[in-house]
Short mmCIF file of N, CA and C in Angstrom, two decimals:
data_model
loop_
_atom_site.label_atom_id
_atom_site.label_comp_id
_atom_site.label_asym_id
_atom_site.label_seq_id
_atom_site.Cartn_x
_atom_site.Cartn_y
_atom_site.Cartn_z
N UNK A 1 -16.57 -3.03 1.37
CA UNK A 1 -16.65 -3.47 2.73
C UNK A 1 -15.31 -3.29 3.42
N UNK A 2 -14.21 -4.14 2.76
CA UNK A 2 -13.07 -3.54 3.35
C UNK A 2 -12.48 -2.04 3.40
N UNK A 3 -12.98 -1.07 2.98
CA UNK A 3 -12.80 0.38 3.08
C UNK A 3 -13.88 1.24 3.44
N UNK A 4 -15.08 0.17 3.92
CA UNK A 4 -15.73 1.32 5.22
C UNK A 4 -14.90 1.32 6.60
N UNK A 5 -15.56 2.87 6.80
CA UNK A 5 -14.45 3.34 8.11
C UNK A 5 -15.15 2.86 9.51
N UNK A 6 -16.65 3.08 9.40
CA UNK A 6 -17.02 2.48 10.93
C UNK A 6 -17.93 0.96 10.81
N UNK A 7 -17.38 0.68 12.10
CA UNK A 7 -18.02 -0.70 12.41
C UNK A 7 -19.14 -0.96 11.81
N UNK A 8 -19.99 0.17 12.37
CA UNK A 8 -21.69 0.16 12.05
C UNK A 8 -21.85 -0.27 10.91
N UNK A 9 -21.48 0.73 9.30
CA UNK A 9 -21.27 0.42 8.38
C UNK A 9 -20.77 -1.04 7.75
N UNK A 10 -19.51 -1.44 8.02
CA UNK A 10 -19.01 -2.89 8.29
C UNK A 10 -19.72 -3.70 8.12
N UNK A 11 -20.74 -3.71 9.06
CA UNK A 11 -21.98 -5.16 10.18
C UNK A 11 -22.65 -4.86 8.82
N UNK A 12 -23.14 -3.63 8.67
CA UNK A 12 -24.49 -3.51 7.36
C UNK A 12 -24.03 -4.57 6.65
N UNK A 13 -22.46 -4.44 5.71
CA UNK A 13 -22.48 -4.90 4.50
C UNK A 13 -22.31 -6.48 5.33
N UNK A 14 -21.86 -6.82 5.65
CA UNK A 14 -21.44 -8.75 6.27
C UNK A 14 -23.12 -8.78 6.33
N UNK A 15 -24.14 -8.24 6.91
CA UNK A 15 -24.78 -8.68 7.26
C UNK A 15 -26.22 -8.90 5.42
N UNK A 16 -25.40 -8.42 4.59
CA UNK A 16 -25.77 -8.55 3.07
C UNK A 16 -25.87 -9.25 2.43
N UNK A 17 -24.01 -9.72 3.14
CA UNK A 17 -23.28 -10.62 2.30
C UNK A 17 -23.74 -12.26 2.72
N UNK A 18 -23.94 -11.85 4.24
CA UNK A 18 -24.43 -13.11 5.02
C UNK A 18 -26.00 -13.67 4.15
N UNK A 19 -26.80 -12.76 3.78
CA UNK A 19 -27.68 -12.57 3.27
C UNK A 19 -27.80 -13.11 1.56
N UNK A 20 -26.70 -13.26 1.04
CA UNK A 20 -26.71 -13.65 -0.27
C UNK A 20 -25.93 -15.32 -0.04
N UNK A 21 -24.55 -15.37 0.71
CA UNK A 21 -23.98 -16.45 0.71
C UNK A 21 -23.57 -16.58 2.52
N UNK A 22 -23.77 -17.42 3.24
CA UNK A 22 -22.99 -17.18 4.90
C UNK A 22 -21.86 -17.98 4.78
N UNK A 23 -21.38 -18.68 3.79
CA UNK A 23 -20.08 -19.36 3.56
C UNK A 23 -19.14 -18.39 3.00
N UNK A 24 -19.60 -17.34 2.67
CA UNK A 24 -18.84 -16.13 2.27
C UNK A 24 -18.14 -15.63 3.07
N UNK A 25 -19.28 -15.03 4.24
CA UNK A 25 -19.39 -14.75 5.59
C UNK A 25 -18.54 -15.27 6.39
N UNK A 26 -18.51 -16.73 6.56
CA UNK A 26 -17.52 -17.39 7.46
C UNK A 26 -16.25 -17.38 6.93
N UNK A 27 -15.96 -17.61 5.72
CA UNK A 27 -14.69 -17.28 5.41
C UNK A 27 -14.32 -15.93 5.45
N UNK A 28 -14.59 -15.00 5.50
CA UNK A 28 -14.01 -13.99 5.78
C UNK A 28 -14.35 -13.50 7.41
N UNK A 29 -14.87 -14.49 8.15
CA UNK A 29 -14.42 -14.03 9.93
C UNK A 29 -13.11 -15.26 10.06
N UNK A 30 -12.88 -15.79 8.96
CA UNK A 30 -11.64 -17.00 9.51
C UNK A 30 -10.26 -15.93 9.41
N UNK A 31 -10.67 -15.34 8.07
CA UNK A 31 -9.61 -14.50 7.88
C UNK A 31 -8.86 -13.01 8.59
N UNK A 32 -9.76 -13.05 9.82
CA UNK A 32 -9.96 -11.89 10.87
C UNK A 32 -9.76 -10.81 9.87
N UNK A 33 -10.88 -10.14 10.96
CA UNK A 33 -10.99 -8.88 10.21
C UNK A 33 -9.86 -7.60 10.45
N UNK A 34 -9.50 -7.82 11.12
CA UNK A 34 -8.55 -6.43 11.49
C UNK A 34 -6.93 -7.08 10.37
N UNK A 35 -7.25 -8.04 9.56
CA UNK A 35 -6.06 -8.37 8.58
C UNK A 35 -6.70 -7.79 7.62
N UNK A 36 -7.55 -6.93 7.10
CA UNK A 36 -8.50 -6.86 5.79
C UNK A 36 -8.91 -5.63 5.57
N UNK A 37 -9.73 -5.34 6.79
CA UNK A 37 -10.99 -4.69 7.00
C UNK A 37 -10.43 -2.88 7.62
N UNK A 38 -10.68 -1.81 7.37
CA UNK A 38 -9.96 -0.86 7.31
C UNK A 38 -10.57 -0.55 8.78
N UNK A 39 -12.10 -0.71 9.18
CA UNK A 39 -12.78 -0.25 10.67
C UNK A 39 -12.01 -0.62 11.95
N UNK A 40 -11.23 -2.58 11.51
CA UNK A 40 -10.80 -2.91 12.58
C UNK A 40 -9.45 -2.97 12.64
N UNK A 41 -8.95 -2.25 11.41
CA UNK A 41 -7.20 -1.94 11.52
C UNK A 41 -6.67 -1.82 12.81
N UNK A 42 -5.68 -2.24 13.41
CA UNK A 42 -5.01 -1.87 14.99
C UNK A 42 -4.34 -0.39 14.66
N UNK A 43 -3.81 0.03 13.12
CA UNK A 43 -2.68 0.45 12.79
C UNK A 43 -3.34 1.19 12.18
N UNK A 44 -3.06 2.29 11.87
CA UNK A 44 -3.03 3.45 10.47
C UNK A 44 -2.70 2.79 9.17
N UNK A 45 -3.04 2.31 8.44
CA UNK A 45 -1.99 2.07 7.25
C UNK A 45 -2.63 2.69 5.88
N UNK A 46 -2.48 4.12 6.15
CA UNK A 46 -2.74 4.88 5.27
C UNK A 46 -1.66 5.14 4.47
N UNK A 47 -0.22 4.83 5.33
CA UNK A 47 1.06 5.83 4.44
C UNK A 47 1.66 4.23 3.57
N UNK A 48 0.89 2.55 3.74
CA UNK A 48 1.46 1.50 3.16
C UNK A 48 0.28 1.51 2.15
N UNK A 49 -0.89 2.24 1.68
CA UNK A 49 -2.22 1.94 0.82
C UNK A 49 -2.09 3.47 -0.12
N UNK A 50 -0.77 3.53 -0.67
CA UNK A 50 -0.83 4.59 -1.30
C UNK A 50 -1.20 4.05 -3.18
N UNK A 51 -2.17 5.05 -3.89
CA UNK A 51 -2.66 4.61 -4.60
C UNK A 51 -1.87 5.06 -6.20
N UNK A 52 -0.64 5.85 -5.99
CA UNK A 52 0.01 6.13 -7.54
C UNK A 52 1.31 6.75 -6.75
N UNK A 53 2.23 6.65 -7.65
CA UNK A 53 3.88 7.42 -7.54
C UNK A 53 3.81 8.39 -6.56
N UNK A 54 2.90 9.14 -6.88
CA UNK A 54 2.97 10.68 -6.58
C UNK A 54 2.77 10.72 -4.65
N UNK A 55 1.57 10.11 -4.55
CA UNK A 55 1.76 9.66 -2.85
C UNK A 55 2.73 8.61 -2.64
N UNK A 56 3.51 7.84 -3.26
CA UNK A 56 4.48 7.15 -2.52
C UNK A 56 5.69 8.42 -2.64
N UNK A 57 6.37 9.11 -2.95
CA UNK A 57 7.20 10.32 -2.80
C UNK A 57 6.66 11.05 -2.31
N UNK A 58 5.28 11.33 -2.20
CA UNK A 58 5.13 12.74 -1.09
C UNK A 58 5.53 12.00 0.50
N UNK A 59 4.88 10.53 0.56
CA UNK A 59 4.92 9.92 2.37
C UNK A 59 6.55 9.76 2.40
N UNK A 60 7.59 9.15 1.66
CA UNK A 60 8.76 9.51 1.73
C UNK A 60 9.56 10.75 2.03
N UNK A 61 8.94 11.76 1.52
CA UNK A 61 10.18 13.16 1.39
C UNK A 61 9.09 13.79 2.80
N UNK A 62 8.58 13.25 3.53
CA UNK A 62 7.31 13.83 4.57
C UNK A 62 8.73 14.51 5.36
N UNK A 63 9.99 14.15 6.49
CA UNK A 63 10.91 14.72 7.38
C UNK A 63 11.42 15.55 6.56
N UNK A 64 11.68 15.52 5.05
CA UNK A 64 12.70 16.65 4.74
C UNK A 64 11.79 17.85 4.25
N UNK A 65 10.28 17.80 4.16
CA UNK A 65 9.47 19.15 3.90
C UNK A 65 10.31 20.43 5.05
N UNK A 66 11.02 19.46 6.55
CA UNK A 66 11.14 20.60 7.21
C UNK A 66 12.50 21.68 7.16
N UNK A 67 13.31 20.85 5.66
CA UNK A 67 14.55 21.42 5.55
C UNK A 67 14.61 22.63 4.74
N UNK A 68 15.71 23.86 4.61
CA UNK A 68 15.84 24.46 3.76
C UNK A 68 15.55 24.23 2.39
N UNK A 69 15.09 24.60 1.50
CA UNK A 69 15.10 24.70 -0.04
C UNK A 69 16.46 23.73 -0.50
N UNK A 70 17.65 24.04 -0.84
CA UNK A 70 18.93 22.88 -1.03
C UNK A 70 19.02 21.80 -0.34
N UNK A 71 18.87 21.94 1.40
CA UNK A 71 18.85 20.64 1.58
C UNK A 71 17.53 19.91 1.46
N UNK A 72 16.41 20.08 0.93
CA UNK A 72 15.55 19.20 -0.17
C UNK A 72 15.64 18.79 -0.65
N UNK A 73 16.51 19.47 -1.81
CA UNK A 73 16.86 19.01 -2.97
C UNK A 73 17.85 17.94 -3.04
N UNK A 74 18.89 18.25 -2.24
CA UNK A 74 19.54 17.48 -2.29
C UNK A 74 19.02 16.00 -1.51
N UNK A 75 18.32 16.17 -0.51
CA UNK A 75 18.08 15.03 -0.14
C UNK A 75 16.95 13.66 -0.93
N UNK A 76 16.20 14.91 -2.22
CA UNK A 76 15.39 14.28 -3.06
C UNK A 76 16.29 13.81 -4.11
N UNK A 77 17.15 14.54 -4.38
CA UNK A 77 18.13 13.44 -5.35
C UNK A 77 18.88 12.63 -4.98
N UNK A 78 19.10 12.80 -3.56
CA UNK A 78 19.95 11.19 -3.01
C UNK A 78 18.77 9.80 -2.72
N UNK A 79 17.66 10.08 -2.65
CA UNK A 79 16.41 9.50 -2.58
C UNK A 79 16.23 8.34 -3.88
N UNK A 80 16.50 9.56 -4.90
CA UNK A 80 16.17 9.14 -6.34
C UNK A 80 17.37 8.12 -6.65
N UNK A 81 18.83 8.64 -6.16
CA UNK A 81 19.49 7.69 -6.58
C UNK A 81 19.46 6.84 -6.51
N UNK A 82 19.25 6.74 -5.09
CA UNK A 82 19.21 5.54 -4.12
C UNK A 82 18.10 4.37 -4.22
N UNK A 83 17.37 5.28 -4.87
CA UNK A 83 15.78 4.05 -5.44
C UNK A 83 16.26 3.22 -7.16
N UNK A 84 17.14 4.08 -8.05
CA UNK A 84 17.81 3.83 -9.29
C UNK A 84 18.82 2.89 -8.79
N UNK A 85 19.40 2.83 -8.17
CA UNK A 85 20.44 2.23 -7.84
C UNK A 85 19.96 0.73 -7.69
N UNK A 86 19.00 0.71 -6.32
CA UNK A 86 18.49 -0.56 -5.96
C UNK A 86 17.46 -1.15 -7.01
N UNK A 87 17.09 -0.34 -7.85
CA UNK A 87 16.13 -1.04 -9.02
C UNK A 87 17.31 -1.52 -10.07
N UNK A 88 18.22 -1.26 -10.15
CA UNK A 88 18.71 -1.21 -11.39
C UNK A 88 19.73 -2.97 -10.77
N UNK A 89 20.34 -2.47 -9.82
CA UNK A 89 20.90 -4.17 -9.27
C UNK A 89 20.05 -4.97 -8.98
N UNK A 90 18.28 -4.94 -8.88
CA UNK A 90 17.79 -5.89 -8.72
C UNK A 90 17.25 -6.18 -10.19
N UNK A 91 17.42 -5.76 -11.01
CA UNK A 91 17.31 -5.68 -12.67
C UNK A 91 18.68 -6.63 -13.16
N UNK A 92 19.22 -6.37 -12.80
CA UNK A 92 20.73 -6.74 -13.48
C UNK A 92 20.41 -8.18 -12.67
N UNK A 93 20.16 -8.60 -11.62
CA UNK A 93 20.21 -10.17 -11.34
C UNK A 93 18.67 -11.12 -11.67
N UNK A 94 18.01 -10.53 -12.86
CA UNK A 94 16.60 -10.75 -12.90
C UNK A 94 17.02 -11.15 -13.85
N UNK A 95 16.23 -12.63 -14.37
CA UNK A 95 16.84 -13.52 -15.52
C UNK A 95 15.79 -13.84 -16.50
N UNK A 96 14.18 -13.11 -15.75
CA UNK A 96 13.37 -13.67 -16.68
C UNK A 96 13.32 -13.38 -18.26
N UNK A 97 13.05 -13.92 -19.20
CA UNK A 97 12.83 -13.48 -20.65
C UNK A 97 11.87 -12.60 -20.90
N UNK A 98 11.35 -11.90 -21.53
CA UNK A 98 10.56 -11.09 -21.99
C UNK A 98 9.95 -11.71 -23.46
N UNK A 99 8.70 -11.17 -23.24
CA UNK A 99 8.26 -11.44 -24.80
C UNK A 99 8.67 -10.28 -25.58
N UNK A 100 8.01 -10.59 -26.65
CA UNK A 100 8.21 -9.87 -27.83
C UNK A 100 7.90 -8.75 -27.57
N UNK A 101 7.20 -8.06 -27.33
CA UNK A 101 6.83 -6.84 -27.48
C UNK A 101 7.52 -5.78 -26.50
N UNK A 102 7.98 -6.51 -25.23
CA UNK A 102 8.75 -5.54 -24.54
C UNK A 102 10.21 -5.52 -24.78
N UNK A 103 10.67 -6.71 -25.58
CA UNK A 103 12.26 -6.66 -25.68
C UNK A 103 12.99 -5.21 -26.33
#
Protein backbone atom coordinates (compact mmCIF):
# COMPACT_ATOMS: atom_id res chain seq x y z
CA UNK A 1 0.00 0.00 0.00
CA UNK A 2 2.64 2.35 0.85
CA UNK A 3 4.43 1.81 -2.62
CA UNK A 4 1.45 2.05 -4.87
CA UNK A 5 1.98 4.93 -7.20
CA UNK A 6 -1.67 6.15 -7.89
CA UNK A 7 -4.32 7.27 -5.64
CA UNK A 8 -6.85 5.00 -7.32
CA UNK A 9 -4.81 2.05 -6.41
CA UNK A 10 -4.14 3.49 -2.73
CA UNK A 11 -8.25 3.87 -1.96
CA UNK A 12 -8.46 -0.01 -3.35
CA UNK A 13 -6.08 -1.27 -0.73
CA UNK A 14 -7.43 1.21 2.59
CA UNK A 15 -10.57 0.36 1.36
CA UNK A 16 -9.51 -3.75 2.15
CA UNK A 17 -7.90 -2.91 4.95
CA UNK A 18 -10.96 -0.88 6.17
CA UNK A 19 -12.65 -4.08 5.29
CA UNK A 20 -10.72 -6.49 7.54
CA UNK A 21 -9.93 -3.95 10.58
CA UNK A 22 -11.22 0.21 10.34
CA UNK A 23 -9.06 0.80 13.50
CA UNK A 24 -6.28 -0.05 11.21
CA UNK A 25 -7.68 2.35 8.86
CA UNK A 26 -7.94 5.20 11.27
CA UNK A 27 -4.68 4.86 12.50
CA UNK A 28 -3.07 5.15 9.54
CA UNK A 29 -5.22 8.49 8.31
CA UNK A 30 -3.86 9.88 11.90
CA UNK A 31 -0.56 9.23 10.60
CA UNK A 32 -1.19 11.31 7.25
CA UNK A 33 -0.62 9.88 4.40
CA UNK A 34 1.73 11.93 2.43
CA UNK A 35 4.31 10.92 5.70
CA UNK A 36 4.09 7.13 4.44
CA UNK A 37 2.33 6.65 1.44
CA UNK A 38 4.45 7.00 -1.91
CA UNK A 39 0.91 8.38 -4.17
CA UNK A 40 0.71 11.32 -1.73
CA UNK A 41 4.48 12.12 -1.36
CA UNK A 42 4.79 16.19 -1.82
CA UNK A 43 8.52 15.22 -2.72
CA UNK A 44 10.36 12.72 -4.92
CA UNK A 45 12.10 10.66 -2.47
CA UNK A 46 13.39 8.26 -4.70
CA UNK A 47 17.23 9.37 -4.33
CA UNK A 48 16.51 8.97 0.13
CA UNK A 49 14.67 5.06 -0.60
CA UNK A 50 17.72 3.65 -2.08
CA UNK A 51 17.67 -0.11 -1.65
CA UNK A 52 21.70 -1.44 -1.51
CA UNK A 53 25.35 0.37 -1.67
CA UNK A 54 25.40 0.36 -5.18
CA UNK A 55 22.40 3.05 -5.62
CA UNK A 56 23.55 5.00 -2.68
CA UNK A 57 27.08 5.77 -4.79
CA UNK A 58 25.53 5.91 -8.05
CA UNK A 59 22.81 9.08 -6.48
CA UNK A 60 26.08 10.53 -4.90
CA UNK A 61 28.75 10.53 -7.79
CA UNK A 62 25.25 11.73 -10.07
CA UNK A 63 27.32 15.85 -10.72
CA UNK A 64 30.64 14.28 -11.28
CA UNK A 65 29.29 11.63 -14.21
CA UNK A 66 29.76 15.14 -16.03
CA UNK A 67 33.58 15.36 -15.41
CA UNK A 68 36.54 14.14 -17.37
CA UNK A 69 37.69 10.49 -16.72
CA UNK A 70 40.58 11.79 -13.74
CA UNK A 71 38.55 14.24 -12.43
CA UNK A 72 36.07 11.23 -11.49
CA UNK A 73 38.29 9.52 -10.18
CA UNK A 74 39.63 11.64 -8.24
CA UNK A 75 36.59 13.02 -6.98
CA UNK A 76 35.38 9.24 -6.18
CA UNK A 77 38.31 8.77 -4.03
CA UNK A 78 37.94 11.95 -2.14
CA UNK A 79 34.23 10.72 -1.64
CA UNK A 80 35.54 7.42 -0.31
CA UNK A 81 37.83 9.06 1.98
CA UNK A 82 35.73 11.27 3.19
CA UNK A 83 32.94 8.57 4.02
CA UNK A 84 36.21 6.34 5.84
CA UNK A 85 37.14 9.10 7.62
CA UNK A 86 33.68 10.03 9.14
CA UNK A 87 32.90 6.28 9.82
CA UNK A 88 35.99 5.58 11.32
CA UNK A 89 35.77 8.84 14.04
CA UNK A 90 32.34 7.93 14.65
CA UNK A 91 33.75 4.28 15.43
CA UNK A 92 36.51 5.44 17.55
CA UNK A 93 33.88 7.40 19.97
CA UNK A 94 31.38 4.31 19.98
CA UNK A 95 31.70 2.50 23.33
CA UNK A 96 29.31 -0.23 22.87
CA UNK A 97 30.66 -3.92 23.68
CA UNK A 98 30.27 -6.48 21.24
CA UNK A 99 29.48 -10.00 21.75
CA UNK A 100 31.35 -12.80 21.13
CA UNK A 101 31.18 -13.55 17.87
CA UNK A 102 31.96 -10.21 16.36
CA UNK A 103 34.91 -9.28 18.65
Amino acid sequence: MAKSYSKTEFHNLMEKIEGVDVRVKNYLELAEYDKWARSYASVHRGWTLTSNIAESINVALVSARELPIYDFLEKVRLMFGRWNCENRQQALYTFTDLIGKFQ
